[in-house]
Amino acid sequence: MTKRLKIAIQSKGRLAEESLDLLQACGIKFRRSKDKLFWYGENFPLDVIRLRDDDIPQVMNAGVCELGIVGENVAAEVRYELEKLGKSVEFELLEALGFGRCRLSIAAPEGGVFETLASLNGKTIATSYPYILSAFLKDNDVQANVVELKGSVEIAPSLGVADAIADLVSTGSTLVAHRLAELDVMLQSEAGLYQSMCEKTVEQQELIDRLLLRIRGYQSAQASKYVMLHAPKNKIDAITAILPGVETPTLMNLEHDEERVALHAVCKEGVFWGHLEELKEAGASAILVLPVEKMLG
Ligand code: ATP
Ligand code: ZN
């Protein structure tokens, strides 16, 4: 009976560091194998296998790893590919992780003749995501030739390889640098924790639940702030209403002050400067906002 879990994460690239940081933020300490391909959890039975991101859905599909962290774009591409080949998809999203945000967009040379999706009928589009692109074109009734390129997709139009591209965009600066304009967004993406649908032991399922609880705790702690302030007693309700994501604050008496109390609360949503200004206007003073390190339950 296997009592350990295996998780596949990207070995190097845009998701590598944050994937590992997330596992470490869950309190897991790792010992590295000599080749650094495997990392063994020392205080939690979770072992990390480091791969190219494109291979992560596959190892979950084959049941080699119970878990994986990969962009939704890669997971979707592999899912479409497996479906097209008539193979079963054996992985599913457990939790969106909020990093590696990007979108998969269609773009064409700026100021050119292609300004709508329909204008790409009969044209050639280069991409590293042929299955997502083909499905998108089909849904939108556009007949275009899809050319698969593994990298440097953005230079395809200037090389004369394609009329347009479908590629990942985050800030859009790469598109601007190559004088390309975005025509349409096919998919919004962020990194996700996926699980293999392969059979798991009871112990493994319990470990996944524990890990997920820690990940969710870490995520809500990151978004949360601990706010302390002084509030006039007759303004407590108005001040509480301004605090984002607070149900019941803690109130404490202030020595030698009959008019005011100390109010402490965990804000479960972002606290911004605008909130602080509103609090001050509502009569709050001595406002302190502190980060929350860990949170459970
Ligand atoms: P590998 O060597 O593992 O195959 P890669 O070159 O395919 O790496 P990266 O460029 O490291 O991949 O990107 C990994 C993931 O990061 C992407 O699949 C996507 O989910 C996410 N990402 C976020 N922003 C961007 C962006 N601007 N360009 C590309 N990927 C992005
Ligand atoms: Zn890749």
mmCIF file of C-alpha atoms and ligand atoms in Angstrom:
data_model
loop_
_atom_site.group_PDB
_atom_site.id
_atom_site.type_symbol
_atom_site.label_atom_id
_atom_site.label_comp_id
_atom_site.label_asym_id
_atom_site.label_seq_id
_atom_site.Cartn_x
_atom_site.Cartn_y
_atom_site.Cartn_z
ATOM 1 C CA MET A 1 0.000 0.000 0.000
ATOM 2 C CA THR A 2 1.438 3.329 -1.051
ATOM 3 C CA LYS A 3 1.389 5.886 1.686
ATOM 4 C CA ARG A 4 3.167 8.632 -0.198
ATOM 5 C CA LEU A 5 2.050 11.062 -2.872
ATOM 6 C CA LYS A 6 3.860 12.186 -6.003
ATOM 7 C CA ILE A 7 3.394 15.646 -7.440
ATOM 8 C CA ALA A 8 4.732 16.801 -10.819
ATOM 9 C CA ILE A 9 5.838 20.426 -11.122
ATOM 10 C CA GLN A 10 7.715 22.378 -13.783
ATOM 11 C CA SER A 11 11.501 21.992 -13.409
ATOM 12 C CA LYS A 12 12.395 25.383 -14.832
ATOM 13 C CA GLY A 13 10.371 28.154 -16.329
ATOM 14 C CA ARG A 14 7.639 30.535 -15.345
ATOM 15 C CA LEU A 15 5.800 28.239 -12.930
ATOM 16 C CA ALA A 16 8.767 26.448 -11.373
ATOM 17 C CA GLU A 17 9.628 28.776 -8.518
ATOM 18 C CA GLU A 18 6.102 29.607 -7.420
ATOM 19 C CA SER A 19 5.062 25.938 -7.501
ATOM 20 C CA LEU A 20 7.874 25.014 -5.145
ATOM 21 C CA ASP A 21 7.309 28.112 -2.999
ATOM 22 C CA LEU A 22 3.673 27.068 -2.559
ATOM 23 C CA LEU A 23 4.636 23.586 -1.336
ATOM 24 C CA GLN A 24 7.225 25.078 1.004
ATOM 25 C CA ALA A 25 4.673 27.603 2.273
ATOM 26 C CA CYS A 26 2.555 24.558 3.194
ATOM 27 C CA GLY A 27 5.356 23.716 5.624
ATOM 28 C CA ILE A 28 6.922 20.918 3.595
ATOM 29 C CA LYS A 29 10.702 20.550 3.701
ATOM 30 C CA PHE A 30 12.443 18.722 0.874
ATOM 31 C CA ARG A 31 15.617 16.736 0.449
ATOM 32 C CA ARG A 32 16.915 16.725 -3.135
ATOM 33 C CA SER A 33 18.097 13.672 -5.048
ATOM 34 C CA LYS A 34 21.593 13.964 -6.545
ATOM 35 C CA ASP A 35 20.267 14.691 -10.041
ATOM 36 C CA LYS A 36 17.772 17.176 -8.532
ATOM 37 C CA LEU A 37 14.999 15.528 -10.539
ATOM 38 C CA PHE A 38 13.247 14.251 -7.413
ATOM 39 C CA TRP A 39 12.664 16.119 -4.182
ATOM 40 C CA TYR A 40 11.583 14.048 -1.198
ATOM 41 C CA GLY A 41 9.276 15.504 1.428
ATOM 42 C CA GLU A 42 10.957 15.037 4.797
ATOM 43 C CA ASN A 43 8.133 16.066 7.120
ATOM 44 C CA PHE A 44 5.179 15.309 4.811
ATOM 45 C CA PRO A 45 4.917 12.195 2.593
ATOM 46 C CA LEU A 46 4.928 14.110 -0.682
ATOM 47 C CA ASP A 47 7.616 13.658 -3.344
ATOM 48 C CA VAL A 48 8.177 16.154 -6.122
ATOM 49 C CA ILE A 49 9.031 15.151 -9.682
ATOM 50 C CA ARG A 50 10.328 18.019 -11.801
ATOM 51 C CA LEU A 51 9.416 17.913 -15.494
ATOM 52 C CA ARG A 52 8.751 20.048 -18.550
ATOM 53 C CA ASP A 53 5.321 21.533 -18.090
ATOM 54 C CA ASP A 54 3.967 19.849 -21.244
ATOM 55 C CA ASP A 55 4.594 16.414 -19.710
ATOM 56 C CA ILE A 56 2.781 17.119 -16.439
ATOM 57 C CA PRO A 57 -0.781 16.312 -17.612
ATOM 58 C CA GLN A 58 0.530 13.116 -19.228
ATOM 59 C CA VAL A 59 2.112 11.738 -16.074
ATOM 60 C CA MET A 60 -1.148 12.340 -14.215
ATOM 61 C CA ASN A 61 -3.105 10.730 -17.027
ATOM 62 C CA ALA A 62 -0.900 7.664 -16.798
ATOM 63 C CA GLY A 63 -1.319 7.582 -13.016
ATOM 64 C CA VAL A 64 2.429 8.017 -12.463
ATOM 65 C CA CYS A 65 1.793 11.112 -10.306
ATOM 66 C CA GLU A 66 -1.333 11.652 -8.235
ATOM 67 C CA LEU A 67 -0.945 15.429 -8.410
ATOM 68 C CA GLY A 68 0.457 18.086 -10.709
ATOM 69 C CA ILE A 69 0.808 21.853 -10.926
ATOM 70 C CA VAL A 70 0.449 23.158 -14.461
ATOM 71 C CA GLY A 71 -1.087 26.033 -16.414
ATOM 72 C CA GLU A 72 -4.720 25.594 -17.417
ATOM 73 C CA ASN A 73 -3.562 26.299 -21.002
ATOM 74 C CA VAL A 74 -1.341 23.198 -21.028
ATOM 75 C CA ALA A 75 -3.962 21.064 -19.266
ATOM 76 C CA ALA A 76 -6.598 22.168 -21.812
ATOM 77 C CA GLU A 77 -4.330 21.447 -24.791
ATOM 78 C CA VAL A 78 -3.583 17.923 -23.556
ATOM 79 C CA ARG A 79 -7.269 17.357 -22.773
ATOM 80 C CA TYR A 80 -8.300 18.347 -26.332
ATOM 81 C CA GLU A 81 -5.524 16.198 -27.767
ATOM 82 C CA LEU A 82 -6.549 13.109 -25.779
ATOM 83 C CA GLU A 83 -10.194 13.616 -26.696
ATOM 84 C CA LYS A 84 -9.321 13.980 -30.362
ATOM 85 C CA LEU A 85 -7.310 10.751 -30.227
ATOM 86 C CA GLY A 86 -10.244 9.007 -28.548
ATOM 87 C CA LYS A 87 -8.273 8.455 -25.328
ATOM 88 C CA SER A 88 -9.720 9.039 -21.873
ATOM 89 C CA VAL A 89 -8.837 12.110 -19.835
ATOM 90 C CA GLU A 90 -7.755 11.011 -16.380
ATOM 91 C CA PHE A 91 -6.964 14.300 -14.639
ATOM 92 C CA GLU A 92 -9.044 17.136 -13.231
ATOM 93 C CA LEU A 93 -8.576 20.563 -11.678
ATOM 94 C CA LEU A 94 -8.628 20.591 -7.869
ATOM 95 C CA GLU A 95 -7.783 24.219 -7.165
ATOM 96 C CA ALA A 96 -6.840 27.292 -9.190
ATOM 97 C CA LEU A 97 -3.644 28.704 -7.675
ATOM 98 C CA GLY A 98 -3.693 32.372 -8.680
ATOM 99 C CA PHE A 99 -0.222 32.595 -10.243
ATOM 100 C CA GLY A 100 1.032 32.186 -13.840
ATOM 101 C CA ARG A 101 -1.892 34.221 -15.103
ATOM 102 C CA CYS A 102 -2.005 34.684 -18.860
ATOM 103 C CA ARG A 103 -4.344 34.356 -21.798
ATOM 104 C CA LEU A 104 -4.159 32.420 -25.020
ATOM 105 C CA SER A 105 -4.920 34.890 -27.785
ATOM 106 C CA ILE A 106 -5.053 35.184 -31.530
ATOM 107 C CA ALA A 107 -2.960 38.057 -32.860
ATOM 108 C CA ALA A 108 -2.153 39.416 -36.301
ATOM 109 C CA PRO A 109 0.237 42.081 -37.659
ATOM 110 C CA GLU A 110 -0.744 45.590 -36.568
ATOM 111 C CA GLY A 111 -2.543 47.786 -39.062
ATOM 112 C CA GLY A 112 -2.933 44.857 -41.444
ATOM 113 C CA VAL A 113 -5.894 43.325 -43.165
ATOM 114 C CA PHE A 114 -6.803 40.971 -40.334
ATOM 115 C CA GLU A 115 -8.914 42.781 -37.804
ATOM 116 C CA THR A 116 -11.584 40.215 -37.156
ATOM 117 C CA LEU A 117 -11.559 36.485 -36.621
ATOM 118 C CA ALA A 118 -13.598 36.010 -39.811
ATOM 119 C CA SER A 119 -10.876 37.701 -41.868
ATOM 120 C CA LEU A 120 -8.622 34.724 -41.070
ATOM 121 C CA ASN A 121 -10.732 32.395 -43.207
ATOM 122 C CA GLY A 122 -8.432 30.507 -45.557
ATOM 123 C CA LYS A 123 -5.334 31.950 -43.863
ATOM 124 C CA THR A 124 -2.566 30.301 -41.838
ATOM 125 C CA ILE A 125 -2.191 30.596 -38.066
ATOM 126 C CA ALA A 126 0.941 29.470 -36.200
ATOM 127 C CA THR A 127 0.666 28.188 -32.626
ATOM 128 C CA SER A 128 2.065 25.838 -29.995
ATOM 129 C CA TYR A 129 -1.560 25.016 -29.081
ATOM 130 C CA PRO A 130 -2.936 23.349 -32.239
ATOM 131 C CA TYR A 131 -5.748 21.458 -30.481
ATOM 132 C CA ILE A 132 -7.161 24.460 -28.579
ATOM 133 C CA LEU A 133 -6.846 26.615 -31.698
ATOM 134 C CA SER A 134 -8.566 24.066 -33.964
ATOM 135 C CA ALA A 135 -11.445 23.677 -31.486
ATOM 136 C CA PHE A 136 -11.781 27.466 -31.167
ATOM 137 C CA LEU A 137 -11.798 27.977 -34.944
ATOM 138 C CA LYS A 138 -14.411 25.254 -35.334
ATOM 139 C CA ASP A 139 -16.636 26.829 -32.647
ATOM 140 C CA ASN A 140 -16.361 30.163 -34.448
ATOM 141 C CA ASP A 141 -16.913 28.772 -37.950
ATOM 142 C CA VAL A 142 -13.522 29.900 -39.232
ATOM 143 C CA GLN A 143 -11.607 27.699 -41.629
ATOM 144 C CA ALA A 144 -7.902 28.398 -41.333
ATOM 145 C CA ASN A 145 -4.739 26.327 -41.634
ATOM 146 C CA VAL A 146 -3.075 25.577 -38.336
ATOM 147 C CA VAL A 147 0.725 25.322 -38.291
ATOM 148 C CA GLU A 148 2.304 23.950 -35.140
ATOM 149 C CA LEU A 149 5.487 25.632 -33.917
ATOM 150 C CA LYS A 150 7.152 24.610 -30.659
ATOM 151 C CA GLY A 151 8.626 28.026 -29.945
ATOM 152 C CA SER A 152 9.134 31.604 -31.177
ATOM 153 C CA VAL A 153 5.585 31.674 -32.480
ATOM 154 C CA GLU A 154 5.562 35.483 -32.396
ATOM 155 C CA ILE A 155 8.068 35.750 -35.242
ATOM 156 C CA ALA A 156 6.048 33.518 -37.600
ATOM 157 C CA PRO A 157 4.253 36.392 -39.418
ATOM 158 C CA SER A 158 7.447 38.347 -40.069
ATOM 159 C CA LEU A 159 9.121 35.155 -41.335
ATOM 160 C CA GLY A 160 6.222 34.630 -43.691
ATOM 161 C CA VAL A 161 5.414 31.286 -42.063
ATOM 162 C CA ALA A 162 1.904 32.356 -41.049
ATOM 163 C CA ASP A 163 -0.568 35.225 -41.411
ATOM 164 C CA ALA A 164 -1.441 35.277 -37.719
ATOM 165 C CA ILE A 165 -0.548 33.555 -34.456
ATOM 166 C CA ALA A 166 -2.245 32.071 -31.403
ATOM 167 C CA ASP A 167 0.005 32.424 -28.389
ATOM 168 C CA LEU A 168 0.199 33.164 -24.666
ATOM 169 C CA VAL A 169 -0.002 36.794 -23.632
ATOM 170 C CA SER A 170 0.415 38.251 -20.168
ATOM 171 C CA THR A 171 1.318 41.936 -20.316
ATOM 172 C CA GLY A 172 1.118 42.146 -24.102
ATOM 173 C CA SER A 173 4.619 43.627 -24.400
ATOM 174 C CA THR A 174 5.861 40.738 -26.575
ATOM 175 C CA LEU A 175 3.009 41.370 -29.016
ATOM 176 C CA VAL A 176 3.812 45.092 -29.125
ATOM 177 C CA ALA A 177 7.521 44.369 -29.662
ATOM 178 C CA HIS A 178 6.630 42.239 -32.689
ATOM 179 C CA ARG A 179 4.033 44.723 -33.961
ATOM 180 C CA LEU A 180 1.157 42.309 -33.428
ATOM 181 C CA ALA A 181 -2.379 43.220 -32.358
ATOM 182 C CA GLU A 182 -4.655 40.940 -30.324
ATOM 183 C CA LEU A 183 -7.802 39.887 -32.228
ATOM 184 C CA ASP A 184 -9.467 37.516 -29.807
ATOM 185 C CA VAL A 185 -8.908 35.699 -26.517
ATOM 186 C CA MET A 186 -9.350 31.912 -26.714
ATOM 187 C CA LEU A 187 -8.669 31.057 -23.079
ATOM 188 C CA GLN A 188 -7.862 32.735 -19.746
ATOM 189 C CA SER A 189 -5.347 30.739 -17.761
ATOM 190 C CA GLU A 190 -3.602 30.459 -14.414
ATOM 191 C CA ALA A 191 -1.641 27.694 -12.724
ATOM 192 C CA GLY A 192 -3.782 24.989 -11.163
ATOM 193 C CA LEU A 193 -3.374 22.041 -8.822
ATOM 194 C CA TYR A 194 -4.617 19.006 -10.748
ATOM 195 C CA GLN A 195 -5.236 15.467 -9.576
ATOM 196 C CA SER A 196 -5.011 12.227 -11.441
ATOM 197 C CA MET A 197 -8.249 10.264 -11.446
ATOM 198 C CA CYS A 198 -6.266 7.039 -11.019
ATOM 199 C CA GLU A 199 -7.146 4.858 -8.067
ATOM 200 C CA LYS A 200 -5.652 6.106 -4.812
ATOM 201 C CA THR A 201 -5.196 4.456 -1.447
ATOM 202 C CA VAL A 202 -7.186 5.771 1.518
ATOM 203 C CA GLU A 203 -3.940 7.206 2.896
ATOM 204 C CA GLN A 204 -3.207 9.023 -0.344
ATOM 205 C CA GLN A 205 -6.703 10.525 -0.464
ATOM 206 C CA GLU A 206 -6.281 11.734 3.120
ATOM 207 C CA LEU A 207 -2.926 13.277 2.220
ATOM 208 C CA ILE A 208 -4.461 15.101 -0.742
ATOM 209 C CA ASP A 209 -7.199 16.480 1.531
ATOM 210 C CA ARG A 210 -4.583 17.620 4.055
ATOM 211 C CA LEU A 211 -2.451 19.267 1.400
ATOM 212 C CA LEU A 212 -5.470 21.006 -0.108
ATOM 213 C CA LEU A 213 -6.459 22.332 3.308
ATOM 214 C CA ARG A 214 -2.962 23.769 3.765
ATOM 215 C CA ILE A 215 -2.952 25.293 0.284
ATOM 216 C CA ARG A 216 -6.338 26.911 0.878
ATOM 217 C CA GLY A 217 -5.176 28.131 4.277
ATOM 218 C CA TYR A 218 -2.087 29.664 2.703
ATOM 219 C CA GLN A 219 -4.117 31.292 -0.057
ATOM 220 C CA SER A 220 -6.656 32.825 2.298
ATOM 221 C CA ALA A 221 -3.881 33.961 4.650
ATOM 222 C CA GLN A 222 -2.225 35.727 1.723
ATOM 223 C CA ALA A 223 -5.396 37.603 0.846
ATOM 224 C CA SER A 224 -6.202 38.330 4.505
ATOM 225 C CA LYS A 225 -5.111 41.174 6.724
ATOM 226 C CA TYR A 226 -5.375 41.674 10.477
ATOM 227 C CA VAL A 227 -6.700 45.156 11.156
ATOM 228 C CA MET A 228 -6.480 46.965 14.504
ATOM 229 C CA LEU A 229 -7.977 50.389 15.129
ATOM 230 C CA HIS A 230 -9.628 52.609 17.681
ATOM 231 C CA ALA A 231 -13.329 53.235 17.088
ATOM 232 C CA PRO A 232 -15.810 55.594 18.745
ATOM 233 C CA LYS A 233 -18.399 53.342 20.473
ATOM 234 C CA ASN A 234 -21.255 54.849 18.450
ATOM 235 C CA LYS A 235 -19.460 54.184 15.144
ATOM 236 C CA ILE A 236 -18.656 50.503 15.552
ATOM 237 C CA ASP A 237 -21.287 49.290 13.072
ATOM 238 C CA ALA A 238 -20.383 51.871 10.433
ATOM 239 C CA ILE A 239 -16.677 51.033 10.767
ATOM 240 C CA THR A 240 -17.273 47.269 10.660
ATOM 241 C CA ALA A 241 -19.302 47.700 7.468
ATOM 242 C CA ILE A 242 -16.291 49.291 5.750
ATOM 243 C CA LEU A 243 -13.878 46.471 6.676
ATOM 244 C CA PRO A 244 -13.812 44.048 3.702
ATOM 245 C CA GLY A 245 -14.791 40.456 4.475
ATOM 246 C CA VAL A 246 -15.387 40.881 8.221
ATOM 247 C CA GLU A 247 -18.360 39.373 10.036
ATOM 248 C CA THR A 248 -17.761 39.927 13.747
ATOM 249 C CA PRO A 249 -14.839 41.999 15.001
ATOM 250 C CA THR A 250 -13.331 41.676 18.480
ATOM 251 C CA LEU A 251 -13.905 44.701 20.725
ATOM 252 C CA MET A 252 -11.696 45.592 23.691
ATOM 253 C CA ASN A 253 -11.935 48.379 26.231
ATOM 254 C CA LEU A 254 -9.324 51.124 26.192
ATOM 255 C CA GLU A 255 -7.962 52.257 29.531
ATOM 256 C CA HIS A 256 -9.048 55.742 30.585
ATOM 257 C CA ASP A 257 -11.202 56.116 27.493
ATOM 258 C CA GLU A 258 -14.962 55.792 27.882
ATOM 259 C CA GLU A 259 -15.785 56.967 24.383
ATOM 260 C CA ARG A 260 -13.792 54.535 22.271
ATOM 261 C CA VAL A 261 -12.866 50.852 22.001
ATOM 262 C CA ALA A 262 -10.063 48.930 20.308
ATOM 263 C CA LEU A 263 -11.457 46.964 17.357
ATOM 264 C CA HIS A 264 -9.577 43.978 15.931
ATOM 265 C CA ALA A 265 -10.692 42.045 12.859
ATOM 266 C CA VAL A 266 -9.423 39.646 10.199
ATOM 267 C CA CYS A 267 -10.305 41.061 6.782
ATOM 268 C CA LYS A 268 -10.645 38.159 4.356
ATOM 269 C CA GLU A 269 -10.521 40.351 1.279
ATOM 270 C CA GLY A 270 -7.914 42.884 0.153
ATOM 271 C CA VAL A 271 -7.516 45.999 2.297
ATOM 272 C CA PHE A 272 -6.637 49.028 0.173
ATOM 273 C CA TRP A 273 -5.744 52.671 0.872
ATOM 274 C CA GLY A 274 -9.308 53.637 -0.084
ATOM 275 C CA HIS A 275 -10.637 51.494 2.764
ATOM 276 C CA LEU A 276 -8.297 53.204 5.251
ATOM 277 C CA GLU A 277 -9.430 56.635 4.124
ATOM 278 C CA GLU A 278 -13.066 55.609 4.526
ATOM 279 C CA LEU A 279 -12.335 54.212 7.995
ATOM 280 C CA LYS A 280 -10.714 57.459 9.040
ATOM 281 C CA GLU A 281 -13.647 59.471 7.739
ATOM 282 C CA ALA A 282 -15.996 57.207 9.696
ATOM 283 C CA GLY A 283 -14.128 58.110 12.899
ATOM 284 C CA ALA A 284 -11.501 55.375 13.211
ATOM 285 C CA SER A 285 -7.997 56.263 14.423
ATOM 286 C CA ALA A 286 -4.692 54.473 15.133
ATOM 287 C CA ILE A 287 -5.349 52.140 12.191
ATOM 288 C CA LEU A 288 -2.858 49.291 11.787
ATOM 289 C CA VAL A 289 -2.945 46.672 9.003
ATOM 290 C CA LEU A 290 -0.849 43.541 9.553
ATOM 291 C CA PRO A 291 -0.188 40.530 7.304
ATOM 292 C CA VAL A 292 -1.592 37.139 8.332
ATOM 293 C CA GLU A 293 0.984 34.387 8.145
ATOM 294 C CA LYS A 294 -1.106 31.220 8.497
ATOM 295 C CA MET A 295 -4.810 30.515 8.745
ATOM 296 C CA LEU A 296 -6.751 27.300 9.306
ATOM 297 C CA GLY A 297 -10.459 26.640 9.543
HETATM 298 P P1 ATP B 1 8.998 23.962 -20.416
HETATM 299 O O1 ATP B 1 10.455 23.973 -20.652
HETATM 300 O O2 ATP B 1 8.646 23.462 -19.029
HETATM 301 O O3 ATP B 1 8.194 23.289 -21.500
HETATM 302 P P2 ATP B 1 7.798 26.400 -21.426
HETATM 303 O O4 ATP B 1 8.795 27.205 -22.179
HETATM 304 O O5 ATP B 1 6.770 25.613 -22.169
HETATM 305 O O6 ATP B 1 8.574 25.512 -20.376
HETATM 306 P P3 ATP B 1 7.161 28.706 -19.711
HETATM 307 O O7 ATP B 1 7.486 29.807 -20.648
HETATM 308 O O8 ATP B 1 8.044 28.484 -18.538
HETATM 309 O O9 ATP B 1 6.928 27.319 -20.481
HETATM 310 O O10 ATP B 1 5.670 28.951 -19.216
HETATM 311 C C1 ATP B 1 5.042 28.046 -18.371
HETATM 312 C C2 ATP B 1 3.610 28.489 -18.167
HETATM 313 O O11 ATP B 1 3.584 29.781 -17.570
HETATM 314 C C3 ATP B 1 2.752 28.640 -19.386
HETATM 315 O O12 ATP B 1 2.273 27.403 -19.906
HETATM 316 C C4 ATP B 1 1.629 29.492 -18.855
HETATM 317 O O13 ATP B 1 0.696 28.694 -18.142
HETATM 318 C C5 ATP B 1 2.336 30.396 -17.850
HETATM 319 N N1 ATP B 1 2.552 31.796 -18.350
HETATM 320 C C6 ATP B 1 2.206 32.929 -17.683
HETATM 321 N N2 ATP B 1 2.492 34.031 -18.390
HETATM 322 C C7 ATP B 1 3.052 33.621 -19.531
HETATM 323 C C8 ATP B 1 3.560 34.306 -20.686
HETATM 324 N N3 ATP B 1 3.555 35.624 -20.792
HETATM 325 N N4 ATP B 1 4.084 33.575 -21.665
HETATM 326 C C9 ATP B 1 4.133 32.235 -21.562
HETATM 327 N N5 ATP B 1 3.633 31.540 -20.507
HETATM 328 C C10 ATP B 1 3.096 32.208 -19.505
HETATM 329 ZN ZN ZN B 2 6.350 23.762 -22.216
#
